CSV table of C-alpha atoms in Angstrom, one decimal:
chain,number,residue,atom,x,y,z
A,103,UNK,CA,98.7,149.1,72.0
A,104,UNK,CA,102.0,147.3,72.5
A,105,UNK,CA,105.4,149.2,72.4
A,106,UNK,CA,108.8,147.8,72.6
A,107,UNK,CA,109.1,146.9,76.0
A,108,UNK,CA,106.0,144.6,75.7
A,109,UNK,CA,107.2,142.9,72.2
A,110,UNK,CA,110.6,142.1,74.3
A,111,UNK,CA,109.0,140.8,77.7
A,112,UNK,CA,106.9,138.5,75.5
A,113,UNK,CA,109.6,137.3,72.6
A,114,UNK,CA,111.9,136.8,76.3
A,115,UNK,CA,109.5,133.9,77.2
A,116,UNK,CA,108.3,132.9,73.4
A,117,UNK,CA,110.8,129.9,73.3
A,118,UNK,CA,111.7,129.2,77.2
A,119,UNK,CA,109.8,126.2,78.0
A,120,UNK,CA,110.6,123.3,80.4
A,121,UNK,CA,113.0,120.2,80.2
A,122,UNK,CA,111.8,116.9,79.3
A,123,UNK,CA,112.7,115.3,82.6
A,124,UNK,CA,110.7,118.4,84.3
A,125,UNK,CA,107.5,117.8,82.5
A,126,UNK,CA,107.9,113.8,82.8
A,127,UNK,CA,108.2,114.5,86.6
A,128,UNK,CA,105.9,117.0,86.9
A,129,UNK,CA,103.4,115.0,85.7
A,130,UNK,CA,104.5,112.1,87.6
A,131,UNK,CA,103.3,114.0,90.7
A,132,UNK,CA,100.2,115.6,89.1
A,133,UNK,CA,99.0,111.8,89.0
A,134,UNK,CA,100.7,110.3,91.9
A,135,UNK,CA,99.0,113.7,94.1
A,136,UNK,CA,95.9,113.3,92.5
A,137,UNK,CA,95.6,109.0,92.9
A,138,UNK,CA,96.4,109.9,96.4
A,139,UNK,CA,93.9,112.4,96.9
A,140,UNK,CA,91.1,109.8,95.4
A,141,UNK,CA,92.3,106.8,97.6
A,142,UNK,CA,91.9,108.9,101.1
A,143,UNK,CA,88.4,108.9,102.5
A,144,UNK,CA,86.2,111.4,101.4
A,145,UNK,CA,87.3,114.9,102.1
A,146,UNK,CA,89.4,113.5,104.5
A,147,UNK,CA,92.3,115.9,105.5
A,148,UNK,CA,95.6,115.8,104.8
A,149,UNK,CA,97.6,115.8,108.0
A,150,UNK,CA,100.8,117.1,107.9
A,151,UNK,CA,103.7,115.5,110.5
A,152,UNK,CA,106.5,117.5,110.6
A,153,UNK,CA,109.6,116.7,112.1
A,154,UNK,CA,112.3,118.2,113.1
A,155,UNK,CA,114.8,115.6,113.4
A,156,UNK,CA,118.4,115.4,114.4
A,157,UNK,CA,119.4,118.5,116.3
A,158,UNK,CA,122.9,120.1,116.4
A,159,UNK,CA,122.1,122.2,113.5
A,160,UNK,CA,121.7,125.7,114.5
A,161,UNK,CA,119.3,128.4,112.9
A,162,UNK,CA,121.0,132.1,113.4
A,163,UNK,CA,123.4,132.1,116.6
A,164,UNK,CA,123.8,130.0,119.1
A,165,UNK,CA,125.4,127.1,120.4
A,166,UNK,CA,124.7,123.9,119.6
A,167,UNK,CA,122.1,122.1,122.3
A,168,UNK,CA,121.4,118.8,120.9
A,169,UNK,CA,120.1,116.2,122.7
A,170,UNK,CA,122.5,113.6,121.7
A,171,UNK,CA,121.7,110.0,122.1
A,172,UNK,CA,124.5,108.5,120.2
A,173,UNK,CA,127.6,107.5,120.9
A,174,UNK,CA,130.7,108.5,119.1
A,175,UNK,CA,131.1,107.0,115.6
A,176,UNK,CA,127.1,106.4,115.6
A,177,UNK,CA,125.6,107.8,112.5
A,178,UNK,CA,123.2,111.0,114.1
A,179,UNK,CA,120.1,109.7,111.7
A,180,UNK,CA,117.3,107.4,112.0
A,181,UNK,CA,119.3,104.5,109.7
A,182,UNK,CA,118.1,101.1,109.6
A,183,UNK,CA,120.6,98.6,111.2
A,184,UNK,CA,121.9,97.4,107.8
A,185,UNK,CA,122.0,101.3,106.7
A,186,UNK,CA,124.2,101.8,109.3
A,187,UNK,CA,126.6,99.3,108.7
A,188,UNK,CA,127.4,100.2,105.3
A,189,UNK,CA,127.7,103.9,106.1
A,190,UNK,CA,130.7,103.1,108.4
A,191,UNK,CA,131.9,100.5,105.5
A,192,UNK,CA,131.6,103.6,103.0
A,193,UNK,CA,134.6,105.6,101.8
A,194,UNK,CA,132.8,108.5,101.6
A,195,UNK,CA,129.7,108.4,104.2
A,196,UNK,CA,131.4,107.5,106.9
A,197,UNK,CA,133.5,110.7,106.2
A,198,UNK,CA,130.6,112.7,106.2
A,199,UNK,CA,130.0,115.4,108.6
A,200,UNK,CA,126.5,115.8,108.3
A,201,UNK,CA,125.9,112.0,109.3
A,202,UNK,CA,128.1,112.0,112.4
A,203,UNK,CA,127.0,115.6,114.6
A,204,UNK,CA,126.5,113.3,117.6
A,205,UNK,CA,129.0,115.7,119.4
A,206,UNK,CA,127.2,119.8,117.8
A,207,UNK,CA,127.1,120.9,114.4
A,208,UNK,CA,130.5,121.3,112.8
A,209,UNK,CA,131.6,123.9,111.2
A,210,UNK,CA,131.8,123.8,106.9
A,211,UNK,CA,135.4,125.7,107.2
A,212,UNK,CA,136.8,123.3,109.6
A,213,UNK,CA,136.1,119.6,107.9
A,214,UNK,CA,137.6,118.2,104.8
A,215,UNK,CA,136.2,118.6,101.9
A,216,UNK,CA,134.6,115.6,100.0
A,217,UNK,CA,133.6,114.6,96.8
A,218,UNK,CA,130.2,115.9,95.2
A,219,UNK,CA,127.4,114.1,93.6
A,220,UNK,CA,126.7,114.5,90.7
A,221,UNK,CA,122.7,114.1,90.0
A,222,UNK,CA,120.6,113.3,86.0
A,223,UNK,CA,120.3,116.4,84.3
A,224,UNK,CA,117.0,117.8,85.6
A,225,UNK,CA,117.5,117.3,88.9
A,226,UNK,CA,116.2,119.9,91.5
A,227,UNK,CA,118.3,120.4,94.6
A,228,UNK,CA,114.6,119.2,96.6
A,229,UNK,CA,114.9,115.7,94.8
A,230,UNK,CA,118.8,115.5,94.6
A,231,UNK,CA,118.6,115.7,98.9
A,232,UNK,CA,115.8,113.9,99.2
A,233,UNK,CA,117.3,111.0,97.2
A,234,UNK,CA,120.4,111.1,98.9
A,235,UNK,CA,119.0,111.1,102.4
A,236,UNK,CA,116.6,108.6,101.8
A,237,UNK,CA,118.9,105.9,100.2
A,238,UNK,CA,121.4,106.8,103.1
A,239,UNK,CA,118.8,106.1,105.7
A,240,UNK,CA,117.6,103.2,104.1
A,241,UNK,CA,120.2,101.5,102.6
A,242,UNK,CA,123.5,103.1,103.5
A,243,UNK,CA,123.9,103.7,100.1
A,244,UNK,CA,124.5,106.7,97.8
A,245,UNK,CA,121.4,106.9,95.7
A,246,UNK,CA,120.9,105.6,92.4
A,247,UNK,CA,121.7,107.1,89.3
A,248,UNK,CA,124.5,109.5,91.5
A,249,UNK,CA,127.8,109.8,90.8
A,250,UNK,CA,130.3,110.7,92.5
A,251,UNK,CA,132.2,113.6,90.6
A,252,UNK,CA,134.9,116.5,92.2
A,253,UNK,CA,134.5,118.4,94.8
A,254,UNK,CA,132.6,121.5,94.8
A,255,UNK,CA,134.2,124.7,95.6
A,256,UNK,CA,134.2,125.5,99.0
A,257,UNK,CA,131.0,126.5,101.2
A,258,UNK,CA,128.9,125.6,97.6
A,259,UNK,CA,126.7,122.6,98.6
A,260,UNK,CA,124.5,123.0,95.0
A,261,UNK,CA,125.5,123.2,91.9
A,262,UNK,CA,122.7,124.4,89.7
A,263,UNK,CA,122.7,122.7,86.4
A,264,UNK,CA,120.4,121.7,83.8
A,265,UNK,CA,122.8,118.7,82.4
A,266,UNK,CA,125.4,117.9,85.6
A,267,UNK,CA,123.3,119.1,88.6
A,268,UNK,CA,126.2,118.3,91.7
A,269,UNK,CA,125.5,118.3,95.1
A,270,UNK,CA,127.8,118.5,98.3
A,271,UNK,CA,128.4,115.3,100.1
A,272,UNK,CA,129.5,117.5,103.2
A,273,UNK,CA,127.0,119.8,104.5
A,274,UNK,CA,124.0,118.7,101.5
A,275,UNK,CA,121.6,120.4,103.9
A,276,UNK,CA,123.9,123.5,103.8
A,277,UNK,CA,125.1,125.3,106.6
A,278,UNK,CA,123.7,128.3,109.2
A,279,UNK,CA,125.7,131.5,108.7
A,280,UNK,CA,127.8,133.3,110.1
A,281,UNK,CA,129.0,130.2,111.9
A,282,UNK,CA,129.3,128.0,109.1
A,283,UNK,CA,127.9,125.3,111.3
A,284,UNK,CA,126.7,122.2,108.7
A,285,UNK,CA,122.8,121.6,109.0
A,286,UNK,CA,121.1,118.4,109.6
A,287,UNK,CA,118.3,117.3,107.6
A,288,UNK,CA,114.7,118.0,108.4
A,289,UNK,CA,112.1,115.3,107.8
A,290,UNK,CA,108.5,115.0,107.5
A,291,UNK,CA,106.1,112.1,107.3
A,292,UNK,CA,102.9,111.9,104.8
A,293,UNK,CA,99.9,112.6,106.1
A,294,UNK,CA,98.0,109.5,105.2
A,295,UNK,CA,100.4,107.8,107.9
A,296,UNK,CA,98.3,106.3,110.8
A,297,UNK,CA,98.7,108.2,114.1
A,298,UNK,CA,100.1,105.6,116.7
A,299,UNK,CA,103.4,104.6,113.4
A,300,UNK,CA,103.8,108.6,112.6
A,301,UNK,CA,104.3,109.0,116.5
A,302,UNK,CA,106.8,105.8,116.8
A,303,UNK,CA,108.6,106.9,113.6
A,304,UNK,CA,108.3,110.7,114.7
A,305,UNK,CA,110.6,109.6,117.9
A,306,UNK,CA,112.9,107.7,115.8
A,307,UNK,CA,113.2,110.4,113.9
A,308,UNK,CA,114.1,112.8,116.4
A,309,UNK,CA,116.1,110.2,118.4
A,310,UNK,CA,118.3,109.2,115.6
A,311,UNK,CA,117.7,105.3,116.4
A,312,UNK,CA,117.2,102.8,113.9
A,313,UNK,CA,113.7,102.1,111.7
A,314,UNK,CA,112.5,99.4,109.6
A,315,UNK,CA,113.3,100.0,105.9
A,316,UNK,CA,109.5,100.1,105.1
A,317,UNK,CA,109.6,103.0,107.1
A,318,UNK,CA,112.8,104.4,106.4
A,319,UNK,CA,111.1,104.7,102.4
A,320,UNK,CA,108.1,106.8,104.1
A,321,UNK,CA,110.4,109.4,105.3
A,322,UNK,CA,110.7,112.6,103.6
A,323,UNK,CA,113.2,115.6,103.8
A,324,UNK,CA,111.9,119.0,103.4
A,325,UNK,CA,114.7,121.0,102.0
A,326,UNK,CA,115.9,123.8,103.6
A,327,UNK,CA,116.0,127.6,102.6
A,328,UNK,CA,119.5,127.1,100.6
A,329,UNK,CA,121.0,130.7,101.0
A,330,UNK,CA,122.1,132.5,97.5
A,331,UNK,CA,125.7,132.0,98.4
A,332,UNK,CA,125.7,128.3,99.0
A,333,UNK,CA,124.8,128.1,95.1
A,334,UNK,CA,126.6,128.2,91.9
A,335,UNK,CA,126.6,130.0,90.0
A,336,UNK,CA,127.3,132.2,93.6
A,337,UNK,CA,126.1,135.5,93.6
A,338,UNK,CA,127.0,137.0,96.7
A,339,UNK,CA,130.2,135.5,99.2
A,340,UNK,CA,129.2,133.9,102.0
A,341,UNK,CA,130.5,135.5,104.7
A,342,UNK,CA,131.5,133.2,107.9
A,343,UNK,CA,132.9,133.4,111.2
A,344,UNK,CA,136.4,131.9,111.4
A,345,UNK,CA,136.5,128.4,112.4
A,346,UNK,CA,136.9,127.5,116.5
A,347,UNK,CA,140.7,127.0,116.9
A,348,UNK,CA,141.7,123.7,117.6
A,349,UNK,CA,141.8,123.0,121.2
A,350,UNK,CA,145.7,123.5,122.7
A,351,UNK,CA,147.4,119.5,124.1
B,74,UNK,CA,85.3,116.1,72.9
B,75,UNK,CA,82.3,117.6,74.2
B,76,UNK,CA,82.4,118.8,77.5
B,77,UNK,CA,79.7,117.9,80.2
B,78,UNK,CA,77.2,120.0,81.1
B,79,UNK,CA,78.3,122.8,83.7
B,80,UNK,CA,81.8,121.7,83.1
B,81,UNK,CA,84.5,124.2,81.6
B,82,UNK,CA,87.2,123.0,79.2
B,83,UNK,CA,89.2,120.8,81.1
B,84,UNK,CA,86.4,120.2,83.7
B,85,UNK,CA,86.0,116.9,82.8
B,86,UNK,CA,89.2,115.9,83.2
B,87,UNK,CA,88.9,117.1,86.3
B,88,UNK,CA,86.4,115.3,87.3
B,89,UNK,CA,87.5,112.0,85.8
B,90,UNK,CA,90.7,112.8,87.9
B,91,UNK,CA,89.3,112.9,91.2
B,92,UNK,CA,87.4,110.0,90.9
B,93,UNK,CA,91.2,108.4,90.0
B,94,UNK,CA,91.3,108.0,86.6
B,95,UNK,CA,95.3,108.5,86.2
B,96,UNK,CA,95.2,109.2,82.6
B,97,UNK,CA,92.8,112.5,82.9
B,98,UNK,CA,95.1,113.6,85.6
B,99,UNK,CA,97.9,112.9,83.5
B,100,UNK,CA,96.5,115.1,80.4
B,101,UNK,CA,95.6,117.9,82.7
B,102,UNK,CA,99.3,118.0,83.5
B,103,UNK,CA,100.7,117.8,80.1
B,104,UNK,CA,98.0,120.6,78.8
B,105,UNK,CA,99.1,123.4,81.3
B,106,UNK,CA,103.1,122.5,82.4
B,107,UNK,CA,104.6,124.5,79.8
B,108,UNK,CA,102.5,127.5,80.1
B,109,UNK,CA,102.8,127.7,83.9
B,110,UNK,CA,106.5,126.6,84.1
B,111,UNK,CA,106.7,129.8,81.8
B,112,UNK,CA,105.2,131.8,84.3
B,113,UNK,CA,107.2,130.5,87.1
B,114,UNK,CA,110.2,131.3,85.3
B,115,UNK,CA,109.4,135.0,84.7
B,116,UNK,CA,108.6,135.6,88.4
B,117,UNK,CA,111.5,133.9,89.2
B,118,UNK,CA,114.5,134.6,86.8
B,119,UNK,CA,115.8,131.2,87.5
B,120,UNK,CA,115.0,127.7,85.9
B,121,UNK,CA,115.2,125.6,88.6
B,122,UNK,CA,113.3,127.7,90.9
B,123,UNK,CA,110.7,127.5,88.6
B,124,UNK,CA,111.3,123.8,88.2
B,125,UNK,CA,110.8,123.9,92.0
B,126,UNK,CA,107.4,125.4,91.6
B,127,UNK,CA,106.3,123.6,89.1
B,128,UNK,CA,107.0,120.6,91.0
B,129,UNK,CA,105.9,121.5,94.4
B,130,UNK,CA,102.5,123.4,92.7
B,131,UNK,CA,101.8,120.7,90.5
B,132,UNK,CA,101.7,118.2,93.8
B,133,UNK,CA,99.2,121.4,95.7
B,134,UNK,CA,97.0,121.3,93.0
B,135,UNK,CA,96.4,118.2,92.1
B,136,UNK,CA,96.3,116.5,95.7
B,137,UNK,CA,93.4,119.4,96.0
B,138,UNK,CA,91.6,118.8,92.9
B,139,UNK,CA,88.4,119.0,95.3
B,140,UNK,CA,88.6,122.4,95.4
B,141,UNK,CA,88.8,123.8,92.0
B,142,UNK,CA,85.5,124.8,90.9
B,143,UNK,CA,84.5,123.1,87.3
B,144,UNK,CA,82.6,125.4,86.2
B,145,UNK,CA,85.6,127.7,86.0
B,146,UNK,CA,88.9,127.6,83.8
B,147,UNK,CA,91.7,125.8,85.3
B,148,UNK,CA,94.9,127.5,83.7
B,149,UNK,CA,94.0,130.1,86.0
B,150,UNK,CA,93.5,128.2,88.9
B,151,UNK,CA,96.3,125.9,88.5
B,152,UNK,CA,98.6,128.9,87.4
B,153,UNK,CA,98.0,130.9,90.6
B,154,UNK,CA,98.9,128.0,92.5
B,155,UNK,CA,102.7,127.6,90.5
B,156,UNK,CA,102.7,131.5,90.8
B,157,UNK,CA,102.6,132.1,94.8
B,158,UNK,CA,104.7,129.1,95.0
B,159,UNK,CA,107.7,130.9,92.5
B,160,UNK,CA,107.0,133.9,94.6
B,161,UNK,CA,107.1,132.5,98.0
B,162,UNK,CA,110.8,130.5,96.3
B,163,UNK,CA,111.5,134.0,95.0
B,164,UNK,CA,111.8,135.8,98.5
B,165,UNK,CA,113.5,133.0,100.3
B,166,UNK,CA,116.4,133.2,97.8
B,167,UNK,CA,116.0,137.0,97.8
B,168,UNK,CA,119.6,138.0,96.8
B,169,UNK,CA,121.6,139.8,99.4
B,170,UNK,CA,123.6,141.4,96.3
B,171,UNK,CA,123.2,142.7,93.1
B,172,UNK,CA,123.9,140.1,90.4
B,173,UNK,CA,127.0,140.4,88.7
B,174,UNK,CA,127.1,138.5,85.4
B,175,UNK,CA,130.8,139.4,84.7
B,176,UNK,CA,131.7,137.5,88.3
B,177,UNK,CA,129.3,134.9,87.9
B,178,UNK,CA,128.4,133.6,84.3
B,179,UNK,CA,125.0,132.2,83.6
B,180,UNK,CA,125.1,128.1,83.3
B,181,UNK,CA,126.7,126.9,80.7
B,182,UNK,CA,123.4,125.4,80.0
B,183,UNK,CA,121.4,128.2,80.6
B,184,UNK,CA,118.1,129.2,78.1
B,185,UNK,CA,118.5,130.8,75.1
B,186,UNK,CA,116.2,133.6,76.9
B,187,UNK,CA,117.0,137.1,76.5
B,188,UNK,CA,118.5,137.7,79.8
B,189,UNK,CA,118.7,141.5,80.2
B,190,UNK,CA,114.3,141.1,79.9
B,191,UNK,CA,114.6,138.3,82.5
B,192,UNK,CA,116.8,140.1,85.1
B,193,UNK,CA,114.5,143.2,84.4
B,194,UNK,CA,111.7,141.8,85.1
B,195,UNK,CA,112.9,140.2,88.8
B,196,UNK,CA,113.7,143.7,89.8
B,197,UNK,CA,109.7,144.7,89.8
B,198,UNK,CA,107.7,144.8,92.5
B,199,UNK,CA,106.1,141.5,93.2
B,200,UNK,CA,102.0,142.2,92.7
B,201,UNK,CA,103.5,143.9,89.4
B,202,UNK,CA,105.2,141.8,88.5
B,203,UNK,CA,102.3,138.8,88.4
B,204,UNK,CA,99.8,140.7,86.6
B,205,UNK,CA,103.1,141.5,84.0
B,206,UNK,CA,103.7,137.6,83.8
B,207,UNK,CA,100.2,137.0,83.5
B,208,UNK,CA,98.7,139.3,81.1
B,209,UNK,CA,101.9,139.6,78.9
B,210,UNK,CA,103.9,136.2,79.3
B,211,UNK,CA,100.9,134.0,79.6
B,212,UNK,CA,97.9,135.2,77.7
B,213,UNK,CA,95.8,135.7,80.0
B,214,UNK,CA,93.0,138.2,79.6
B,215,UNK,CA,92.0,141.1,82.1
B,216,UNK,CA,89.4,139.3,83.3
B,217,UNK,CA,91.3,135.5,83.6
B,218,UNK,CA,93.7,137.2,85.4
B,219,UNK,CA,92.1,139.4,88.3
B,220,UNK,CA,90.1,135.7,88.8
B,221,UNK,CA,93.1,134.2,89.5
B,222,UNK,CA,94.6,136.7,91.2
B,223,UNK,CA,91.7,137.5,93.1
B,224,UNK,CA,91.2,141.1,92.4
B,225,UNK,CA,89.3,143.6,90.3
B,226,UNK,CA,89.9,144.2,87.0
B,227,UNK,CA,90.5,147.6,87.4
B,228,UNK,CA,93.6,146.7,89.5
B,229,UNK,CA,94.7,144.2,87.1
B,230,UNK,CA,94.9,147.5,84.5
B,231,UNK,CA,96.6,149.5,86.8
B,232,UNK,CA,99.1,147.3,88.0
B,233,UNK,CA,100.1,146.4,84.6
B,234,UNK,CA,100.5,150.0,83.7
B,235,UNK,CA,102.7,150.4,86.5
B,236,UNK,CA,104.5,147.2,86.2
B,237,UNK,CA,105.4,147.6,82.4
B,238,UNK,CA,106.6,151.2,83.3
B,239,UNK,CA,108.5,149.9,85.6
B,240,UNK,CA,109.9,147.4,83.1
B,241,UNK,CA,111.1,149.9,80.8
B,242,UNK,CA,113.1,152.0,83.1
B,243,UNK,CA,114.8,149.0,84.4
B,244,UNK,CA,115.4,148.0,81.0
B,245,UNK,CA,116.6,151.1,80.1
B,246,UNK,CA,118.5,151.3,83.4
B,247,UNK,CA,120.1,147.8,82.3
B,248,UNK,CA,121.1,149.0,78.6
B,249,UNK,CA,122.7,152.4,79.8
């Protein structure tokens, strides 16, 4: 027996279905995971390699304890040498917070504010940062099919949208509350990678000092648990320390 | 098509796909996306969380094709991968404060879903809220679904008594 509640719940659904660029990429990955899967050796496991890479983010309170190896100016990421190069030629990326935190994590109320990216309609916030942190890394470069578009609102780093996804060229990892401090990316390798390159990359990786670009293109980002507020539509304020006051001359 | 001996529906496929034929992997997507993104949706309340899932689940299950049983159905299988992936998405963006549609419209772009049914359905308890989803939004029977879910039928029943009661009062909730 069905009753109203029922015939609502399932006429709610009826006519929701995915976008086209969702199913093309979803089955994009269906192959790509299961090609992968057939070209390892037999029931070999996956390995996962995850790194944590450039530090001065902080998760809850605290201060900032990164081991910096950079100096001041460097870009705090594993770029290859050309990448770097055209970061600090860029307009934009060499304004970027989250590519210089060579000196702690700054905080999302004390930098300027910078244009968004605006991303193909379909795009998930997962691919939108990966695609920007890869092309960054490797080539210096804002990632293809991006463009730059108005700044977001402040302390929103994603803009959810099904035609004009936009992303935050400020703090596109977000930021840790209540300090408002702007999070570095995390990476992660694929497992297929040989042992003695995902150790040598791994270091670069949480060194911040240059790669190849073959290796550069393996990289990964794992995204990181965006909180409700940092999202529009927003439904709850995020609610942040005041910035540090600027030290006294 | 007939399908080989032992092998359910799409067990073929299947096994074409892990022995990398792309093209059986690639129909074994396009069959089930739809229905499971519509899954992933309802547990969710949000398209691109369940874009996320569908993503990320799609990338589990397939990469781990080894494991799926052929002798079984694989909507279920694949669909209770997509659905503890939209859950797990669904707790990390847990909201910290009621959702206020006259402070913060829906995407211009949003679906043409009724809404009030959507947010409804977000507000019930999670192990409710799958079998809801599954039974109800999906299709799936009594049976299909404790398989996937891994539990007994009865509990299937009684969580989907529970689940849809729940659903009405927070429907009713919503309208008054």
């Amino acid at each position: 027996m069905t009753d109203r509640a029922e015939e609502r719940l399932r006429d709610a659904f009826a006519g929701a279905g995915p976008s086209d660029e969702l199913v093309a990429s979803a089955r994009g990955r269906a192959v790509d995971a299961a090609s992968a899967r057939a070209r390892r050796a037999p029931r070999g496991r996956r390995r996962t390699f995850a790194v944590l890479a450039i530090a001065g983010a902080l998760v809850g309170g605290g201060m900032a304890t990164a081991a910096m190896v950079f100096e001041r100016g460097e870009p705090a990421v594993p770029a290859t040498p050309a990448a770097r190069a055209a970061i600090g030629e860029s307009g934009v990326l060499a304004s970027a917070p989250w590519l210089f935190q060579a000196e702690g994590g700054q905080s999302v109320r004390a930098v300027p504010r910078l244009p968004s990216l605006r991303f193909p309609p379909g795009t998930t916030y997962r691919a939108a940062l990966d695609a920007l942190v890869r092309s960054v890394i490797a080539d210096g470069t804002l990632p293809d099919g991006a463009r730059l578009a108005r700044p977001l609102p402040p302390g929103v780093v994603w803009r959810r949208s099904r035609t004009a996804p936009r992303l935050d060229l400020a703090a596109p990892a977000g930021y840790a509350r209540p300090q408002g401090i702007i999070q570095a990316p995390t990476f992660s390798l694929p497992g297929w990678v040989a042992t003695p390159d995902a150790v040598r990359i791994g270091k670069a990786l949480r060194d911040g000092t240059p790669i190849g670009r073959d290796e550069a293109l393996l990289v990964t980002v794992t995204p990181p648990r965006l909180a409700a507020c940092q999202m529009l539509p927003r439904r709850a304020p995020c609610r942040l320390d005041p910035p540090p006051a600027a030290p006294r001359s | 098509m007939v399908a080989m001996r032992g092998h359910s529906a799409d067990g073929e496929l299947v096994a074409r796909a892990r022995a990398g034929d792309d093209r059986a992997a690639d129909e074994l997507a396009v069959r089930h996306v739809r229905q499971v993104w519509r899954a992933a949706y309802a547990i969710t309340g949000r398209p691109d969380l369940a874009d996320d899932a569908v993503q990320d689940g799609f990338e589990r299950a397939f990469g781990a094709l080894d494991q799926f049983d052929v002798s079984r159905a694989f909507a279920p299988w694949i669909t209770r991968i997509v659905v503890n992936r939209a859950l797990s998405l669904v707790t990390r963006a847990r909201l910290t404060e009621e959702f206020d549609e006259e402070r913060h419209p829906a995407p211009e772009d949003d679906l043409a879903t009724d809404l009030e049914v959507v947010d409804a359905l977000t507000r019930i308890a999670p192990e409710r809220r799958v079998v809801v989803v599954m039974r109800i939004v999906v299709g799936f029977s009594p049976q299909e679904t404790a398989e996937a879910l891994g539990i007994a039928v009865g509990t299937v029943h009684s969580r989907l008594h529970r689940g849809l009661a729940d659903l009405r009062a927070a429907l009713e909730v919503t309208v008054s």
